[in-house]
């Protein structure tokens, strides 16, 4: 379950190439609108337009020659004007799978105007063939091959593919992202990155394919330089470490956190942090305490399934042989809330998985549970296995037009368990966990467990979230809630009584319900149509690719 986490870099010693002047228009493609991840209603409450920044693009911007002029247009927050295209000598774009449709549209738009377009990013790296109409394709991490591209451009070349050697980029030698290109007020939070890669081998995950299993980390000086840049630019508020597993290199993060703690204290706590980490974080009380002291307040965790056989089969053994609920509770007791990812549709699911998953979410007291259908991402161990078994859909690596994410796109492979049973399970889970009564109950139990001692009650001056007082935010939230207003008001007052220091965080989670509540109902309607098509015999199984026996692709050890 991936949110908008991209490859990036951060503050070091690469010197920009000398080059002729060039006007570069960086365009961040739209994510499909129907998605669990956009939280648009929560953004609106504080005047933001989108949750996350285009960190990958502004990192590439920092790698370009200083003589080049760079502009940024984020299609998720603003309109692309004809004048922007007329100004540009070159367009750079690209992103993730669920930006594919808009990226292809941008390529066509540029080619129609005779404007050279360069594409890169995770989806281009995984499915470069989908972007064959672009002038240039940058496959893999950009740092070590950007010089080759710039040299080719200066020589007058207007077509080419530049492919990086996997996992070879030294992230200690890349420059600070061009945060100055951002309009901070448009975003709910700003992203930075400490490490790339993850030591685990989850079968469905593409992170290890893109960045390897040996996490590469920036220097302490680099990370402080990034934070100092944000500070001097006037940013205050929520900063997300977009690492796909911040604790993938525990030795490195433990060495860095005391430095971060000192910096945050010396600057009077201008930022609050979030990140993603594996569930074994709960096993290290010292690390949990260090994160809290460094002002981390929330963690995204991939839980995936309540079934131990399924966890072992998907190679997510770090979640097996433990009480998942107890592990989540330990993170709460260390003062950080948990958002978690869950997946329905694994081969090893025996019978209905719905009630066990609902029970786990309830027992763990996780308000925001991002539940999706299993989706075989391009270039993963799962996809290669399904290809060998002849179970992949022909267009498995094409983002489905009109579909938002793996919630509505359904599974892109031939299932072992009945597709109808999988869809019914999925619908039941969404119906139960995003019922207002269940959601508010989890909020109340979370408030009782969350240790907020030592945290500042007030946001730093200039934090976008401080534009609206907590009371006004609650009022606006209650006005906008599509259902269950009385229950949400009761939850708010209960949390005030149970743990007053938790209220700011609890209200934020309530605000997220403005999106996940209605969106879960939207997804259920889409799933109902798919269920009806199967029951009425209208479902036509997608064509499958013939079974293949590809050469094994080694994952970086």
mmCIF file of C-alpha atoms in Angstrom, residues 193-512:
data_model
loop_
_atom_site.group_PDB
_atom_site.id
_atom_site.type_symbol
_atom_site.label_atom_id
_atom_site.label_comp_id
_atom_site.label_asym_id
_atom_site.label_seq_id
_atom_site.Cartn_x
_atom_site.Cartn_y
_atom_site.Cartn_z
ATOM 1 C CA UNK A 193 13.926 11.631 2.563
ATOM 2 C CA UNK A 194 16.647 10.056 4.693
ATOM 3 C CA UNK A 195 17.052 6.625 3.080
ATOM 4 C CA UNK A 196 16.249 4.572 -0.005
ATOM 5 C CA UNK A 197 15.592 0.857 0.053
ATOM 6 C CA UNK A 198 14.223 -1.739 2.470
ATOM 7 C CA UNK A 199 15.799 -4.927 3.849
ATOM 8 C CA UNK A 200 12.617 -7.000 3.635
ATOM 9 C CA UNK A 201 11.430 -9.043 0.639
ATOM 10 C CA UNK A 202 7.647 -8.608 0.556
ATOM 11 C CA UNK A 203 6.544 -10.334 -2.642
ATOM 12 C CA UNK A 204 4.062 -7.672 -3.756
ATOM 13 C CA UNK A 205 6.332 -4.655 -3.129
ATOM 14 C CA UNK A 206 8.253 -2.763 -5.815
ATOM 15 C CA UNK A 207 10.461 -0.732 -3.454
ATOM 16 C CA UNK A 208 13.202 -3.344 -3.313
ATOM 17 C CA UNK A 209 13.097 -3.600 -7.107
ATOM 18 C CA UNK A 210 13.489 0.152 -7.529
ATOM 19 C CA UNK A 211 15.928 0.936 -4.707
ATOM 20 C CA UNK A 212 17.353 -2.342 -3.405
ATOM 21 C CA UNK A 213 17.530 -4.169 -0.089
ATOM 22 C CA UNK A 214 20.505 -2.324 1.377
ATOM 23 C CA UNK A 215 19.100 1.031 2.515
ATOM 24 C CA UNK A 216 21.355 3.914 1.497
ATOM 25 C CA UNK A 217 21.221 6.884 3.835
ATOM 26 C CA UNK A 218 22.130 10.534 3.667
ATOM 27 C CA UNK A 219 24.579 12.138 6.024
ATOM 28 C CA UNK A 220 23.415 13.951 9.120
ATOM 29 C CA UNK A 221 24.680 17.211 7.657
ATOM 30 C CA UNK A 222 22.594 16.675 4.513
ATOM 31 C CA UNK A 223 19.374 16.111 6.419
ATOM 32 C CA UNK A 224 19.956 19.125 8.638
ATOM 33 C CA UNK A 225 20.728 21.193 5.533
ATOM 34 C CA UNK A 226 17.360 20.206 4.037
ATOM 35 C CA UNK A 227 15.512 21.073 7.222
ATOM 36 C CA UNK A 228 17.460 24.319 7.572
ATOM 37 C CA UNK A 229 16.531 25.239 3.998
ATOM 38 C CA UNK A 230 12.847 24.664 4.729
ATOM 39 C CA UNK A 231 13.183 26.665 7.941
ATOM 40 C CA UNK A 232 14.864 29.626 6.222
ATOM 41 C CA UNK A 233 12.255 29.580 3.459
ATOM 42 C CA UNK A 234 9.684 30.152 6.196
ATOM 43 C CA UNK A 235 8.035 26.747 6.240
ATOM 44 C CA UNK A 236 6.552 25.568 9.530
ATOM 45 C CA UNK A 237 4.485 22.500 10.274
ATOM 46 C CA UNK A 238 4.144 18.894 9.170
ATOM 47 C CA UNK A 239 7.181 17.276 7.503
ATOM 48 C CA UNK A 240 6.933 13.694 6.254
ATOM 49 C CA UNK A 241 10.018 11.491 5.982
ATOM 50 C CA UNK A 242 8.916 9.699 2.811
ATOM 51 C CA UNK A 243 11.255 6.744 3.328
ATOM 52 C CA UNK A 244 9.490 3.501 2.518
ATOM 53 C CA UNK A 245 10.931 2.110 5.735
ATOM 54 C CA UNK A 246 12.657 4.685 7.924
ATOM 55 C CA UNK A 247 14.017 1.938 10.191
ATOM 56 C CA UNK A 248 15.311 -0.224 7.324
ATOM 57 C CA UNK A 249 18.790 0.697 8.495
ATOM 58 C CA UNK A 250 18.228 0.871 12.254
ATOM 59 C CA UNK A 251 21.828 1.649 13.052
ATOM 60 C CA UNK A 252 21.771 4.673 10.764
ATOM 61 C CA UNK A 253 18.465 6.103 11.968
ATOM 62 C CA UNK A 254 19.426 5.591 15.615
ATOM 63 C CA UNK A 255 22.632 7.500 14.969
ATOM 64 C CA UNK A 256 20.735 10.346 13.268
ATOM 65 C CA UNK A 257 17.833 10.859 15.666
ATOM 66 C CA UNK A 258 19.850 12.481 18.500
ATOM 67 C CA UNK A 259 21.155 14.998 15.953
ATOM 68 C CA UNK A 260 17.597 15.658 14.784
ATOM 69 C CA UNK A 261 16.389 15.983 18.383
ATOM 70 C CA UNK A 262 19.023 18.636 19.080
ATOM 71 C CA UNK A 263 18.202 20.544 15.888
ATOM 72 C CA UNK A 264 14.459 20.539 16.543
ATOM 73 C CA UNK A 265 14.959 21.808 20.108
ATOM 74 C CA UNK A 266 17.420 24.504 19.036
ATOM 75 C CA UNK A 267 14.913 25.772 16.445
ATOM 76 C CA UNK A 268 11.978 25.743 18.907
ATOM 77 C CA UNK A 269 10.134 22.829 17.321
ATOM 78 C CA UNK A 270 9.221 24.285 13.906
ATOM 79 C CA UNK A 271 8.302 20.870 12.459
ATOM 80 C CA UNK A 272 6.306 17.782 13.439
ATOM 81 C CA UNK A 273 7.283 14.573 11.677
ATOM 82 C CA UNK A 274 5.601 11.491 10.234
ATOM 83 C CA UNK A 275 7.047 8.530 8.358
ATOM 84 C CA UNK A 276 6.561 4.917 7.250
ATOM 85 C CA UNK A 277 8.173 2.030 9.120
ATOM 86 C CA UNK A 278 7.907 -1.728 9.440
ATOM 87 C CA UNK A 279 5.965 -3.117 12.386
ATOM 88 C CA UNK A 280 9.105 -4.429 14.093
ATOM 89 C CA UNK A 281 9.582 -0.810 15.194
ATOM 90 C CA UNK A 282 7.397 -1.842 18.134
ATOM 91 C CA UNK A 283 10.122 -4.217 19.338
ATOM 92 C CA UNK A 284 12.582 -1.410 20.043
ATOM 93 C CA UNK A 285 11.497 0.757 22.967
ATOM 94 C CA UNK A 286 14.635 2.875 22.733
ATOM 95 C CA UNK A 287 13.958 3.707 19.092
ATOM 96 C CA UNK A 288 10.316 4.539 19.830
ATOM 97 C CA UNK A 289 11.413 6.950 22.562
ATOM 98 C CA UNK A 290 13.954 8.557 20.238
ATOM 99 C CA UNK A 291 11.304 9.120 17.575
ATOM 100 C CA UNK A 292 8.967 10.731 20.093
ATOM 101 C CA UNK A 293 11.693 13.035 21.413
ATOM 102 C CA UNK A 294 12.474 14.031 17.820
ATOM 103 C CA UNK A 295 8.827 15.126 17.406
ATOM 104 C CA UNK A 296 7.430 12.271 15.299
ATOM 105 C CA UNK A 297 3.691 12.011 15.870
ATOM 106 C CA UNK A 298 2.411 9.381 13.393
ATOM 107 C CA UNK A 299 3.661 6.273 11.591
ATOM 108 C CA UNK A 300 2.308 4.460 8.525
ATOM 109 C CA UNK A 301 2.709 0.679 8.861
ATOM 110 C CA UNK A 302 2.071 -2.046 6.295
ATOM 111 C CA UNK A 303 0.133 -4.751 8.145
ATOM 112 C CA UNK A 304 -1.501 -6.342 5.053
ATOM 113 C CA UNK A 305 -3.244 -9.380 6.579
ATOM 114 C CA UNK A 306 -4.330 -10.931 9.891
ATOM 115 C CA UNK A 307 -3.489 -14.414 8.568
ATOM 116 C CA UNK A 308 -0.043 -15.737 9.524
ATOM 117 C CA UNK A 309 0.122 -18.218 6.633
ATOM 118 C CA UNK A 310 -0.591 -15.375 4.228
ATOM 119 C CA UNK A 311 2.051 -13.159 5.854
ATOM 120 C CA UNK A 312 4.646 -15.915 5.497
ATOM 121 C CA UNK A 313 3.641 -16.639 1.889
ATOM 122 C CA UNK A 314 3.993 -12.961 0.927
ATOM 123 C CA UNK A 315 7.381 -12.951 2.725
ATOM 124 C CA UNK A 316 6.294 -10.383 5.272
ATOM 125 C CA UNK A 317 7.678 -12.446 8.103
ATOM 126 C CA UNK A 318 8.363 -9.373 10.242
ATOM 127 C CA UNK A 319 4.591 -9.235 10.863
ATOM 128 C CA UNK A 320 4.232 -12.944 11.667
ATOM 129 C CA UNK A 321 4.786 -14.651 15.001
ATOM 130 C CA UNK A 322 3.600 -11.610 16.942
ATOM 131 C CA UNK A 323 0.439 -10.004 18.231
ATOM 132 C CA UNK A 324 -0.094 -7.295 15.647
ATOM 133 C CA UNK A 325 -2.540 -5.447 17.906
ATOM 134 C CA UNK A 326 -0.087 -5.420 20.815
ATOM 135 C CA UNK A 327 2.653 -4.113 18.512
ATOM 136 C CA UNK A 328 0.440 -1.254 17.330
ATOM 137 C CA UNK A 329 -0.496 -0.466 20.935
ATOM 138 C CA UNK A 330 3.197 -0.129 21.848
ATOM 139 C CA UNK A 331 3.545 2.576 19.207
ATOM 140 C CA UNK A 332 0.518 4.372 20.692
ATOM 141 C CA UNK A 333 2.014 4.110 24.144
ATOM 142 C CA UNK A 334 5.133 5.786 22.780
ATOM 143 C CA UNK A 335 3.013 8.757 21.691
ATOM 144 C CA UNK A 336 2.569 8.131 17.972
ATOM 145 C CA UNK A 337 -0.634 7.236 16.138
ATOM 146 C CA UNK A 338 -0.700 4.562 13.431
ATOM 147 C CA UNK A 339 -2.179 4.533 9.956
ATOM 148 C CA UNK A 340 -1.982 1.116 8.339
ATOM 149 C CA UNK A 341 -2.274 -0.671 5.016
ATOM 150 C CA UNK A 342 -4.238 -3.892 4.480
ATOM 151 C CA UNK A 343 -4.685 -6.020 1.348
ATOM 152 C CA UNK A 344 -7.391 -8.486 0.288
ATOM 153 C CA UNK A 345 -6.893 -11.121 -2.406
ATOM 154 C CA UNK A 346 -3.811 -13.207 -1.568
ATOM 155 C CA UNK A 347 -3.656 -16.789 -2.856
ATOM 156 C CA UNK A 348 -3.342 -18.253 0.632
ATOM 157 C CA UNK A 349 -6.565 -16.780 2.016
ATOM 158 C CA UNK A 350 -8.661 -19.701 3.211
ATOM 159 C CA UNK A 351 -12.337 -18.871 3.119
ATOM 160 C CA UNK A 352 -13.515 -15.411 4.081
ATOM 161 C CA UNK A 353 -10.849 -13.025 5.353
ATOM 162 C CA UNK A 354 -13.342 -10.227 6.074
ATOM 163 C CA UNK A 355 -14.191 -10.790 9.744
ATOM 164 C CA UNK A 356 -10.613 -11.567 10.859
ATOM 165 C CA UNK A 357 -9.425 -8.354 9.189
ATOM 166 C CA UNK A 358 -12.241 -6.296 10.716
ATOM 167 C CA UNK A 359 -11.460 -7.800 14.114
ATOM 168 C CA UNK A 360 -7.762 -6.947 13.798
ATOM 169 C CA UNK A 361 -8.467 -3.338 12.786
ATOM 170 C CA UNK A 362 -10.871 -2.981 15.709
ATOM 171 C CA UNK A 363 -8.547 -4.651 18.222
ATOM 172 C CA UNK A 364 -5.614 -2.509 17.049
ATOM 173 C CA UNK A 365 -7.707 0.692 17.276
ATOM 174 C CA UNK A 366 -6.454 1.938 13.899
ATOM 175 C CA UNK A 367 -8.826 4.704 12.712
ATOM 176 C CA UNK A 368 -7.415 5.112 9.182
ATOM 177 C CA UNK A 369 -7.056 1.610 7.736
ATOM 178 C CA UNK A 370 -6.185 1.798 4.048
ATOM 179 C CA UNK A 371 -7.667 -1.433 2.701
ATOM 180 C CA UNK A 372 -7.129 -2.301 -0.952
ATOM 181 C CA UNK A 373 -7.395 -5.220 -3.333
ATOM 182 C CA UNK A 374 -4.160 -6.997 -4.204
ATOM 183 C CA UNK A 375 -2.663 -5.407 -7.304
ATOM 184 C CA UNK A 376 0.325 -6.925 -9.085
ATOM 185 C CA UNK A 377 2.616 -3.935 -9.518
ATOM 186 C CA UNK A 378 4.992 -4.008 -12.490
ATOM 187 C CA UNK A 379 8.416 -5.516 -11.887
ATOM 188 C CA UNK A 380 7.805 -7.295 -8.588
ATOM 189 C CA UNK A 381 8.372 -10.850 -7.405
ATOM 190 C CA UNK A 382 4.589 -11.291 -7.362
ATOM 191 C CA UNK A 383 4.224 -10.173 -10.967
ATOM 192 C CA UNK A 384 7.029 -12.433 -12.146
ATOM 193 C CA UNK A 385 5.461 -15.410 -10.343
ATOM 194 C CA UNK A 386 2.043 -14.715 -11.822
ATOM 195 C CA UNK A 387 3.660 -14.399 -15.265
ATOM 196 C CA UNK A 388 5.260 -17.819 -14.881
ATOM 197 C CA UNK A 389 1.877 -19.226 -13.840
ATOM 198 C CA UNK A 390 0.061 -17.617 -16.787
ATOM 199 C CA UNK A 391 -2.225 -15.622 -14.454
ATOM 200 C CA UNK A 392 -1.402 -12.007 -15.407
ATOM 201 C CA UNK A 393 -3.892 -9.863 -17.271
ATOM 202 C CA UNK A 394 -2.656 -8.619 -20.637
ATOM 203 C CA UNK A 395 -2.773 -4.974 -19.529
ATOM 204 C CA UNK A 396 -1.622 -5.610 -15.959
ATOM 205 C CA UNK A 397 0.854 -2.697 -16.035
ATOM 206 C CA UNK A 398 -1.523 -0.141 -17.542
ATOM 207 C CA UNK A 399 -3.265 2.104 -15.044
ATOM 208 C CA UNK A 400 -6.976 1.522 -15.699
ATOM 209 C CA UNK A 401 -8.608 4.602 -17.213
ATOM 210 C CA UNK A 402 -11.236 6.114 -14.967
ATOM 211 C CA UNK A 403 -10.179 4.064 -11.942
ATOM 212 C CA UNK A 404 -8.531 5.690 -8.966
ATOM 213 C CA UNK A 405 -6.340 3.071 -7.348
ATOM 214 C CA UNK A 406 -6.209 -0.566 -6.330
ATOM 215 C CA UNK A 407 -9.443 -0.067 -4.403
ATOM 216 C CA UNK A 408 -11.612 0.367 -7.484
ATOM 217 C CA UNK A 409 -9.332 -1.142 -10.144
ATOM 218 C CA UNK A 410 -9.802 -4.626 -8.749
ATOM 219 C CA UNK A 411 -7.249 -7.403 -9.107
ATOM 220 C CA UNK A 412 -5.193 -7.466 -12.329
ATOM 221 C CA UNK A 413 -4.551 -11.208 -12.349
ATOM 222 C CA UNK A 414 -6.461 -14.491 -12.297
ATOM 223 C CA UNK A 415 -7.327 -15.211 -8.671
ATOM 224 C CA UNK A 416 -7.126 -18.616 -6.962
ATOM 225 C CA UNK A 417 -9.949 -17.870 -4.560
ATOM 226 C CA UNK A 418 -13.256 -16.965 -6.189
ATOM 227 C CA UNK A 419 -13.186 -13.364 -7.439
ATOM 228 C CA UNK A 420 -16.756 -13.023 -6.210
ATOM 229 C CA UNK A 421 -15.739 -14.061 -2.671
ATOM 230 C CA UNK A 422 -12.815 -11.629 -2.682
ATOM 231 C CA UNK A 423 -15.043 -8.743 -3.745
ATOM 232 C CA UNK A 424 -17.684 -9.606 -1.155
ATOM 233 C CA UNK A 425 -15.016 -9.742 1.556
ATOM 234 C CA UNK A 426 -13.609 -6.407 0.482
ATOM 235 C CA UNK A 427 -17.001 -4.731 0.486
ATOM 236 C CA UNK A 428 -17.849 -6.102 3.921
ATOM 237 C CA UNK A 429 -14.580 -4.805 5.400
ATOM 238 C CA UNK A 430 -15.107 -1.273 4.057
ATOM 239 C CA UNK A 431 -18.728 -1.252 5.183
ATOM 240 C CA UNK A 432 -17.842 -2.234 8.748
ATOM 241 C CA UNK A 433 -14.659 -0.258 9.452
ATOM 242 C CA UNK A 434 -15.926 3.054 8.044
ATOM 243 C CA UNK A 435 -19.295 2.917 9.749
ATOM 244 C CA UNK A 436 -19.325 6.089 11.929
ATOM 245 C CA UNK A 437 -19.920 4.104 15.114
ATOM 246 C CA UNK A 438 -16.953 1.806 14.499
ATOM 247 C CA UNK A 439 -14.675 4.634 13.365
ATOM 248 C CA UNK A 440 -15.486 6.815 16.368
ATOM 249 C CA UNK A 441 -15.078 3.889 18.732
ATOM 250 C CA UNK A 442 -11.539 3.368 17.457
ATOM 251 C CA UNK A 443 -10.822 7.084 17.926
ATOM 252 C CA UNK A 444 -11.940 6.931 21.557
ATOM 253 C CA UNK A 445 -9.874 3.832 22.311
ATOM 254 C CA UNK A 446 -6.875 5.375 20.573
ATOM 255 C CA UNK A 447 -7.204 8.529 22.706
ATOM 256 C CA UNK A 448 -7.138 6.379 25.827
ATOM 257 C CA UNK A 449 -3.862 4.727 24.762
ATOM 258 C CA UNK A 450 -1.970 7.631 23.141
ATOM 259 C CA UNK A 451 0.743 9.050 25.392
ATOM 260 C CA UNK A 452 0.942 12.726 24.403
ATOM 261 C CA UNK A 453 2.959 13.786 27.424
ATOM 262 C CA UNK A 454 5.784 16.143 26.577
ATOM 263 C CA UNK A 455 4.201 17.292 23.336
ATOM 264 C CA UNK A 456 3.496 20.944 22.683
ATOM 265 C CA UNK A 457 -0.174 21.782 22.557
ATOM 266 C CA UNK A 458 0.250 24.743 20.205
ATOM 267 C CA UNK A 459 1.339 24.571 16.577
ATOM 268 C CA UNK A 460 4.343 26.667 15.522
ATOM 269 C CA UNK A 461 3.527 30.111 14.168
ATOM 270 C CA UNK A 462 3.090 29.900 10.411
ATOM 271 C CA UNK A 463 1.895 26.279 10.374
ATOM 272 C CA UNK A 464 -0.882 25.987 7.776
ATOM 273 C CA UNK A 465 -2.836 23.819 10.219
ATOM 274 C CA UNK A 466 -2.939 26.768 12.629
ATOM 275 C CA UNK A 467 -5.037 28.838 10.244
ATOM 276 C CA UNK A 468 -8.112 27.295 11.835
ATOM 277 C CA UNK A 469 -8.543 26.838 15.591
ATOM 278 C CA UNK A 470 -9.369 23.371 16.884
ATOM 279 C CA UNK A 471 -12.874 24.492 17.854
ATOM 280 C CA UNK A 472 -13.541 26.029 14.441
ATOM 281 C CA UNK A 473 -12.072 22.952 12.771
ATOM 282 C CA UNK A 474 -14.467 20.753 14.735
ATOM 283 C CA UNK A 475 -17.372 23.052 13.821
ATOM 284 C CA UNK A 476 -16.471 22.998 10.118
ATOM 285 C CA UNK A 477 -15.950 19.257 10.265
ATOM 286 C CA UNK A 478 -19.352 18.659 11.833
ATOM 287 C CA UNK A 479 -20.943 20.857 9.179
ATOM 288 C CA UNK A 480 -19.365 18.867 6.361
ATOM 289 C CA UNK A 481 -19.790 15.357 7.740
ATOM 290 C CA UNK A 482 -22.071 13.359 5.444
ATOM 291 C CA UNK A 483 -23.263 11.092 8.275
ATOM 292 C CA UNK A 484 -22.969 10.384 11.978
ATOM 293 C CA UNK A 485 -22.529 13.972 13.219
ATOM 294 C CA UNK A 486 -23.896 13.233 16.674
ATOM 295 C CA UNK A 487 -21.561 10.267 17.036
ATOM 296 C CA UNK A 488 -18.541 12.315 15.952
ATOM 297 C CA UNK A 489 -19.422 15.102 18.388
ATOM 298 C CA UNK A 490 -19.729 12.516 21.162
ATOM 299 C CA UNK A 491 -16.312 11.098 20.186
ATOM 300 C CA UNK A 492 -14.784 14.580 20.302
ATOM 301 C CA UNK A 493 -16.150 15.312 23.778
ATOM 302 C CA UNK A 494 -15.183 11.832 25.011
ATOM 303 C CA UNK A 495 -11.617 12.282 23.762
ATOM 304 C CA UNK A 496 -11.475 15.702 25.438
ATOM 305 C CA UNK A 497 -12.398 13.979 28.688
ATOM 306 C CA UNK A 498 -10.195 10.904 28.234
ATOM 307 C CA UNK A 499 -6.999 12.608 27.030
ATOM 308 C CA UNK A 500 -7.145 16.375 26.352
ATOM 309 C CA UNK A 501 -3.613 16.376 24.941
ATOM 310 C CA UNK A 502 -4.667 13.958 22.201
ATOM 311 C CA UNK A 503 -7.449 16.152 20.840
ATOM 312 C CA UNK A 504 -5.484 17.942 18.113
ATOM 313 C CA UNK A 505 -4.402 14.603 16.632
ATOM 314 C CA UNK A 506 -7.838 13.062 17.065
ATOM 315 C CA UNK A 507 -9.507 15.983 15.268
ATOM 316 C CA UNK A 508 -7.042 15.545 12.393
ATOM 317 C CA UNK A 509 -8.060 11.906 12.085
ATOM 318 C CA UNK A 510 -11.708 12.966 12.176
ATOM 319 C CA UNK A 511 -10.983 15.359 9.322
ATOM 320 C CA UNK A 512 -9.599 12.468 7.275
#
